[in-house]
Amino acid sequence: MSAATTRSRTARTPVPDRLCAEAVDLARAAAEEAAAPGVVGEHVGVVSEGDRVVTHFFECEEPGYRGWRWAVTVARASRAKYVTLDETVLLPGSDALLAPEWVPWSERLRPGDMGPGDLLPTEADDIRLEPGYTGEDEPPPNSAVSEVSQEMADLVDAEDAELTTRPATTSRGSIAAVADELGMRRARVLSRYGLHAAADRWDEAFGAKTPMAQAAPASCVTCAFLVPLAGSLRQAFGVCANEFGPADGRVVSLSYGCGGHSEAAVMPKPPKPAPHALDTMQVDEYPLRPARDSGSVPAEADAPTEDLGHS
């Protein structure tokens, strides 16, 4: 039983081959040949990979590769006395500085990343979209630029030409023609999931829970600058048309608000001044001498000026 236990442990963790474990100089020479000069550091360990297969690890002193190690694997054939080189690689250690995990471009894309000339394809089974119309004569299109959509456009043009030449015998009962007349020629439209996703984004940016809406005197539902949307989204969203508002040209929730509300602070009319008690524009005439009958002039004349000593 003891021998079986020893064999089991040996199978799990084989003892490194002596000649391969002693081939440190061979492993270092291989690492220095693969790396730049002076970046192979001290020998830090040996790991047995199997029978007569050993990997030597050396520190990597390359700037920017903190915690990485040069791994050189050597091997020896059965009953051979010479150790041969297997491979040399640079591997990260337990505390190595690693790049972030790769993320597909469809998950890395963020709003505002697209520029002029960029194309953003949508998958055929995009959960945000659904067929704009369906019918027995045409399968649901997979893309706005698919062959089915092109055939639909050609069919509509042909029907228009037929209607122009022979209006009395033209039949316009196809799905493509009806969809075009009703304004439903879009191959795909927003699905319920797409509508909810858009509503969540808009409400997060310009909704009732934003600091601007919390301090607003009133909500956008009563603002004259709100332009309602079309379709089912008009029940909860609109477009702000106040050039001085923080959300001008943006889709806002009806529960959003700001200080630019049209009825929040109506400018009062300028006060009309009271009329003057004294008319300052009219000229009043005053006599140089008082009238004799005014009481200010004595009835008898004054004594002669000579008696008073005046000349």
Short mmCIF file of C-alpha atoms in Angstrom, two decimals:
data_model
loop_
_atom_site.label_atom_id
_atom_site.label_comp_id
_atom_site.label_asym_id
_atom_site.label_seq_id
_atom_site.Cartn_x
_atom_site.Cartn_y
_atom_site.Cartn_z
CA MET A 1 0.00 0.00 0.00
CA SER A 2 2.90 2.32 0.75
CA ALA A 3 4.49 1.58 -2.64
CA ALA A 4 1.19 2.35 -4.44
CA THR A 5 0.93 5.69 -2.65
CA THR A 6 4.50 6.54 -3.66
CA ARG A 7 3.79 5.70 -7.32
CA SER A 8 0.61 7.84 -7.25
CA ARG A 9 2.48 10.84 -5.91
CA THR A 10 5.22 10.35 -8.47
CA ALA A 11 2.65 10.37 -11.30
CA ARG A 12 1.16 13.63 -10.08
CA THR A 13 4.42 15.46 -9.40
CA PRO A 14 7.30 13.78 -11.27
CA VAL A 15 10.79 14.36 -9.98
CA PRO A 16 12.79 16.63 -12.37
CA ASP A 17 15.33 14.83 -14.48
CA ARG A 18 18.80 15.38 -13.02
CA LEU A 19 20.57 16.20 -16.27
CA CYS A 20 17.77 18.48 -17.48
CA ALA A 21 17.63 20.26 -14.11
CA GLU A 22 21.38 20.86 -14.23
CA ALA A 23 21.23 22.39 -17.74
CA VAL A 24 20.86 25.96 -16.39
CA ASP A 25 23.58 27.37 -18.64
CA LEU A 26 21.95 25.90 -21.74
CA ALA A 27 18.57 27.39 -20.75
CA ARG A 28 20.10 30.80 -19.99
CA ALA A 29 21.90 30.89 -23.33
CA ALA A 30 18.62 30.12 -25.12
CA ALA A 31 16.77 32.86 -23.20
CA GLU A 32 19.48 35.45 -23.90
CA GLU A 33 19.39 34.53 -27.59
CA ALA A 34 15.62 35.09 -27.76
CA ALA A 35 15.57 38.22 -25.58
CA ALA A 36 17.27 41.57 -25.85
CA PRO A 37 20.73 41.90 -24.29
CA GLY A 38 20.75 42.35 -20.53
CA VAL A 39 17.08 41.56 -19.81
CA VAL A 40 17.45 37.95 -18.60
CA GLY A 41 17.77 37.96 -14.83
CA GLU A 42 18.42 35.41 -12.13
CA HIS A 43 17.37 31.78 -12.28
CA VAL A 44 14.24 31.51 -10.11
CA GLY A 45 13.06 27.91 -10.40
CA VAL A 46 12.69 24.58 -12.15
CA VAL A 47 9.45 22.75 -12.92
CA SER A 48 9.17 19.19 -14.18
CA GLU A 49 6.79 18.95 -17.14
CA GLY A 50 7.09 15.17 -17.57
CA ASP A 51 9.59 12.41 -18.01
CA ARG A 52 12.94 14.01 -18.90
CA VAL A 53 11.22 17.36 -19.66
CA VAL A 54 12.08 20.35 -17.45
CA THR A 55 11.29 24.08 -17.65
CA HIS A 56 13.74 26.64 -16.26
CA PHE A 57 12.46 30.08 -15.22
CA PHE A 58 14.50 33.30 -15.30
CA GLU A 59 13.52 36.78 -14.16
CA CYS A 60 12.65 39.28 -16.87
CA GLU A 61 14.22 42.70 -16.40
CA GLU A 62 12.62 44.21 -19.49
CA PRO A 63 10.94 47.56 -18.63
CA GLY A 64 7.17 47.22 -18.76
CA TYR A 65 7.19 43.45 -18.08
CA ARG A 66 7.09 43.47 -14.31
CA GLY A 67 6.49 39.99 -12.90
CA TRP A 68 7.12 38.20 -16.21
CA ARG A 69 9.56 35.29 -16.51
CA TRP A 70 11.53 33.69 -19.30
CA ALA A 71 10.55 30.02 -19.51
CA VAL A 72 13.01 27.71 -21.27
CA THR A 73 11.97 24.07 -21.68
CA VAL A 74 14.69 21.43 -22.18
CA ALA A 75 14.34 17.72 -22.77
CA ARG A 76 16.42 14.57 -22.96
CA ALA A 77 15.74 11.46 -24.99
CA SER A 78 15.60 8.09 -23.29
CA ARG A 79 19.08 6.80 -22.36
CA ALA A 80 20.65 9.93 -23.94
CA LYS A 81 23.35 11.89 -22.15
CA TYR A 82 22.81 15.20 -23.95
CA VAL A 83 20.07 17.70 -23.11
CA THR A 84 18.38 19.46 -26.04
CA LEU A 85 16.41 22.71 -26.24
CA ASP A 86 12.63 22.48 -26.67
CA GLU A 87 11.21 26.03 -26.62
CA THR A 88 11.72 29.52 -25.15
CA VAL A 89 8.78 31.75 -24.24
CA LEU A 90 8.02 34.75 -22.06
CA LEU A 91 5.28 33.92 -19.54
CA PRO A 92 3.52 36.06 -16.91
CA GLY A 93 3.99 35.27 -13.26
CA SER A 94 1.47 35.45 -10.44
CA ASP A 95 2.06 39.19 -9.91
CA ALA A 96 2.71 40.09 -13.57
CA LEU A 97 1.43 43.29 -15.12
CA LEU A 98 -1.11 42.11 -17.74
CA ALA A 99 -3.12 43.87 -20.40
CA PRO A 100 -6.90 43.94 -19.89
CA GLU A 101 -8.92 41.11 -21.32
CA TRP A 102 -9.77 41.54 -24.99
CA VAL A 103 -13.31 42.73 -25.64
CA PRO A 104 -15.01 42.51 -29.06
CA TRP A 105 -15.48 45.80 -30.88
CA SER A 106 -19.26 45.51 -30.63
CA GLU A 107 -18.93 45.60 -26.84
CA ARG A 108 -16.21 48.27 -26.75
CA LEU A 109 -18.19 50.76 -28.84
CA ARG A 110 -19.53 53.70 -26.87
CA PRO A 111 -21.82 56.59 -27.82
CA GLY A 112 -19.88 59.28 -29.64
CA ASP A 113 -17.19 56.92 -31.01
CA MET A 114 -18.44 57.07 -34.60
CA GLY A 115 -16.94 59.68 -36.89
CA PRO A 116 -17.52 60.86 -40.44
CA GLY A 117 -17.33 57.98 -42.88
CA ASP A 118 -17.61 55.24 -40.22
CA LEU A 119 -20.09 52.40 -40.81
CA LEU A 120 -21.79 50.55 -37.95
CA PRO A 121 -23.31 47.26 -39.19
CA THR A 122 -26.22 45.67 -37.36
CA GLU A 123 -26.69 41.95 -37.02
CA ALA A 124 -29.53 40.20 -38.78
CA ASP A 125 -30.95 39.05 -35.44
CA ASP A 126 -30.39 42.31 -33.56
CA ILE A 127 -32.82 42.24 -30.64
CA ARG A 128 -33.27 46.01 -30.89
CA LEU A 129 -34.93 45.67 -34.32
CA GLU A 130 -37.82 43.80 -35.85
CA PRO A 131 -39.27 43.58 -39.37
CA GLY A 132 -41.08 46.70 -40.48
CA TYR A 133 -43.72 44.68 -42.29
CA THR A 134 -44.37 41.02 -43.15
CA GLY A 135 -46.42 39.23 -45.78
CA GLU A 136 -46.79 35.98 -47.64
CA ASP A 137 -45.41 37.40 -50.88
CA GLU A 138 -42.15 38.60 -49.28
CA PRO A 139 -40.04 37.16 -46.45
CA PRO A 140 -39.05 39.49 -43.59
CA PRO A 141 -35.90 41.39 -44.59
CA ASN A 142 -32.73 40.93 -42.58
CA SER A 143 -31.14 44.27 -43.30
CA ALA A 144 -31.96 47.68 -44.69
CA VAL A 145 -29.41 47.12 -47.46
CA SER A 146 -30.18 43.46 -48.17
CA GLU A 147 -31.14 41.98 -51.51
CA VAL A 148 -34.73 41.68 -50.35
CA SER A 149 -34.92 45.41 -49.74
CA GLN A 150 -33.44 46.11 -53.16
CA GLU A 151 -35.99 43.81 -54.79
CA MET A 152 -38.72 45.65 -52.88
CA ALA A 153 -37.50 48.99 -54.22
CA ASP A 154 -37.34 47.65 -57.78
CA LEU A 155 -40.84 46.26 -57.43
CA VAL A 156 -42.22 49.58 -56.23
CA ASP A 157 -40.55 51.42 -59.12
CA ALA A 158 -41.98 48.95 -61.60
CA GLU A 159 -45.45 49.32 -60.12
CA ASP A 160 -45.16 53.10 -60.31
CA ALA A 161 -44.25 52.88 -63.98
CA GLU A 162 -47.12 50.51 -64.65
CA LEU A 163 -49.51 52.84 -62.88
CA THR A 164 -48.35 55.74 -65.03
CA THR A 165 -48.86 53.94 -68.32
CA ARG A 166 -52.04 51.96 -67.59
CA PRO A 167 -53.80 53.33 -64.52
CA ALA A 168 -57.04 51.50 -65.15
CA THR A 169 -55.60 47.98 -65.02
CA THR A 170 -52.92 48.40 -62.34
CA SER A 171 -53.16 46.36 -59.15
CA ARG A 172 -51.35 47.80 -56.17
CA GLY A 173 -52.16 45.18 -53.61
CA SER A 174 -48.63 43.95 -52.94
CA ILE A 175 -47.03 44.35 -49.53
CA ALA A 176 -44.26 46.58 -50.88
CA ALA A 177 -46.68 49.00 -52.52
CA VAL A 178 -48.95 49.22 -49.48
CA ALA A 179 -46.02 49.72 -47.16
CA ASP A 180 -44.68 52.50 -49.37
CA GLU A 181 -48.04 54.29 -49.51
CA LEU A 182 -48.49 54.07 -45.74
CA GLY A 183 -45.00 55.34 -45.01
CA MET A 184 -43.84 51.95 -43.73
CA ARG A 185 -41.18 51.25 -46.32
CA ARG A 186 -38.47 50.78 -43.67
CA ALA A 187 -37.24 47.20 -43.74
CA ARG A 188 -36.85 47.10 -39.96
CA VAL A 189 -38.16 49.18 -37.09
CA LEU A 190 -37.41 49.38 -33.38
CA SER A 191 -38.55 46.40 -31.37
CA ARG A 192 -40.06 46.67 -27.92
CA TYR A 193 -36.65 45.95 -26.45
CA GLY A 194 -35.09 48.69 -28.59
CA LEU A 195 -37.72 51.19 -27.45
CA HIS A 196 -37.18 50.33 -23.78
CA ALA A 197 -33.40 50.51 -24.13
CA ALA A 198 -33.59 53.95 -25.75
CA ALA A 199 -36.05 55.14 -23.11
CA ASP A 200 -33.73 53.99 -20.31
CA ARG A 201 -30.76 55.87 -21.82
CA TRP A 202 -32.72 59.08 -22.32
CA ASP A 203 -34.27 58.95 -18.88
CA GLU A 204 -30.86 58.43 -17.29
CA ALA A 205 -29.40 61.46 -19.08
CA PHE A 206 -32.39 63.83 -18.90
CA GLY A 207 -34.86 62.31 -16.48
CA ALA A 208 -36.56 63.07 -13.21
CA LYS A 209 -33.66 61.76 -11.08
CA THR A 210 -31.03 64.16 -12.44
CA PRO A 211 -29.85 67.02 -10.21
CA MET A 212 -31.14 69.59 -12.72
CA ALA A 213 -34.65 68.12 -12.62
CA GLN A 214 -34.62 67.91 -8.81
CA ALA A 215 -33.96 71.66 -8.56
CA ALA A 216 -36.27 72.71 -11.40
CA PRO A 217 -39.35 74.82 -10.60
CA ALA A 218 -41.55 72.75 -12.96
CA SER A 219 -41.37 69.75 -15.30
CA CYS A 220 -41.08 69.71 -19.09
CA VAL A 221 -44.62 68.43 -19.56
CA THR A 222 -45.91 71.99 -18.95
CA CYS A 223 -43.11 73.81 -20.80
CA ALA A 224 -43.81 75.59 -24.07
CA PHE A 225 -40.33 74.75 -25.37
CA LEU A 226 -41.09 71.00 -25.43
CA VAL A 227 -41.60 69.48 -28.89
CA PRO A 228 -43.43 66.12 -28.54
CA LEU A 229 -42.15 63.01 -30.27
CA ALA A 230 -44.15 60.81 -32.60
CA GLY A 231 -45.32 57.30 -31.85
CA SER A 232 -45.56 55.64 -28.48
CA LEU A 233 -42.54 57.53 -27.09
CA ARG A 234 -44.45 60.81 -27.12
CA GLN A 235 -46.20 59.64 -23.95
CA ALA A 236 -42.96 60.00 -22.00
CA PHE A 237 -40.44 62.04 -24.04
CA GLY A 238 -40.01 65.13 -26.16
CA VAL A 239 -37.30 67.35 -27.62
CA CYS A 240 -36.18 70.51 -25.85
CA ALA A 241 -36.24 73.62 -28.07
CA ASN A 242 -34.93 76.16 -25.58
CA GLU A 243 -31.59 77.43 -26.88
CA PHE A 244 -30.59 78.58 -23.39
CA GLY A 245 -31.51 75.29 -21.70
CA PRO A 246 -29.00 72.56 -20.84
CA ALA A 247 -30.85 70.01 -23.02
CA ASP A 248 -31.41 72.07 -26.17
CA GLY A 249 -31.92 69.68 -29.10
CA ARG A 250 -31.88 66.64 -26.80
CA VAL A 251 -34.59 64.10 -26.05
CA VAL A 252 -35.84 64.77 -22.54
CA SER A 253 -38.29 63.02 -20.27
CA LEU A 254 -41.58 64.76 -19.59
CA SER A 255 -40.65 64.63 -15.92
CA TYR A 256 -37.34 66.42 -16.55
CA GLY A 257 -37.05 70.13 -15.86
CA CYS A 258 -34.65 73.04 -15.67
CA GLY A 259 -34.57 76.70 -14.78
CA GLY A 260 -35.44 77.65 -18.35
CA HIS A 261 -39.07 76.56 -18.03
CA SER A 262 -41.30 78.83 -20.07
CA GLU A 263 -43.67 79.50 -17.16
CA ALA A 264 -41.23 79.38 -14.29
CA ALA A 265 -40.31 83.06 -14.14
CA VAL A 266 -42.34 85.31 -16.43
CA MET A 267 -40.76 88.73 -16.77
CA PRO A 268 -43.10 91.39 -15.24
CA LYS A 269 -44.07 94.46 -17.22
CA PRO A 270 -42.08 97.59 -16.40
CA PRO A 271 -43.90 99.76 -13.80
CA LYS A 272 -45.66 102.88 -15.12
CA PRO A 273 -44.51 105.97 -13.20
CA ALA A 274 -47.14 108.12 -11.44
CA PRO A 275 -47.90 111.54 -13.00
CA HIS A 276 -46.00 114.51 -11.54
CA ALA A 277 -47.85 116.64 -9.02
CA LEU A 278 -46.17 119.77 -10.43
CA ASP A 279 -46.14 120.45 -14.10
CA THR A 280 -42.55 121.31 -14.88
CA MET A 281 -43.11 121.82 -18.58
CA GLN A 282 -45.55 124.79 -18.33
CA VAL A 283 -44.20 128.36 -17.97
CA ASP A 284 -45.74 130.38 -15.17
CA GLU A 285 -45.87 134.20 -15.55
CA TYR A 286 -45.02 136.30 -12.47
CA PRO A 287 -45.37 140.20 -12.49
CA LEU A 288 -42.35 142.24 -11.56
CA ARG A 289 -44.47 144.41 -9.21
CA PRO A 290 -47.41 143.32 -7.10
CA ALA A 291 -50.86 144.57 -8.02
CA ARG A 292 -52.23 147.52 -6.03
CA ASP A 293 -55.32 145.62 -5.00
CA SER A 294 -53.38 142.61 -3.77
CA GLY A 295 -53.03 143.98 -0.22
CA SER A 296 -49.26 144.18 -0.40
CA VAL A 297 -49.22 147.84 -1.63
CA PRO A 298 -50.43 150.66 0.74
CA ALA A 299 -53.34 152.79 -0.42
CA GLU A 300 -51.44 156.09 0.12
CA ALA A 301 -48.23 156.92 -1.59
CA ASP A 302 -45.00 156.96 0.30
CA ALA A 303 -43.49 160.21 1.53
CA PRO A 304 -41.26 162.06 -0.89
CA THR A 305 -37.85 160.67 -1.18
CA GLU A 306 -36.32 164.06 -0.44
CA ASP A 307 -37.70 163.97 3.09
CA LEU A 308 -35.94 160.73 3.70
CA GLY A 309 -32.66 162.11 2.62
CA HIS A 310 -32.57 160.33 -0.67
CA SER A 311 -31.73 162.05 -3.90
#
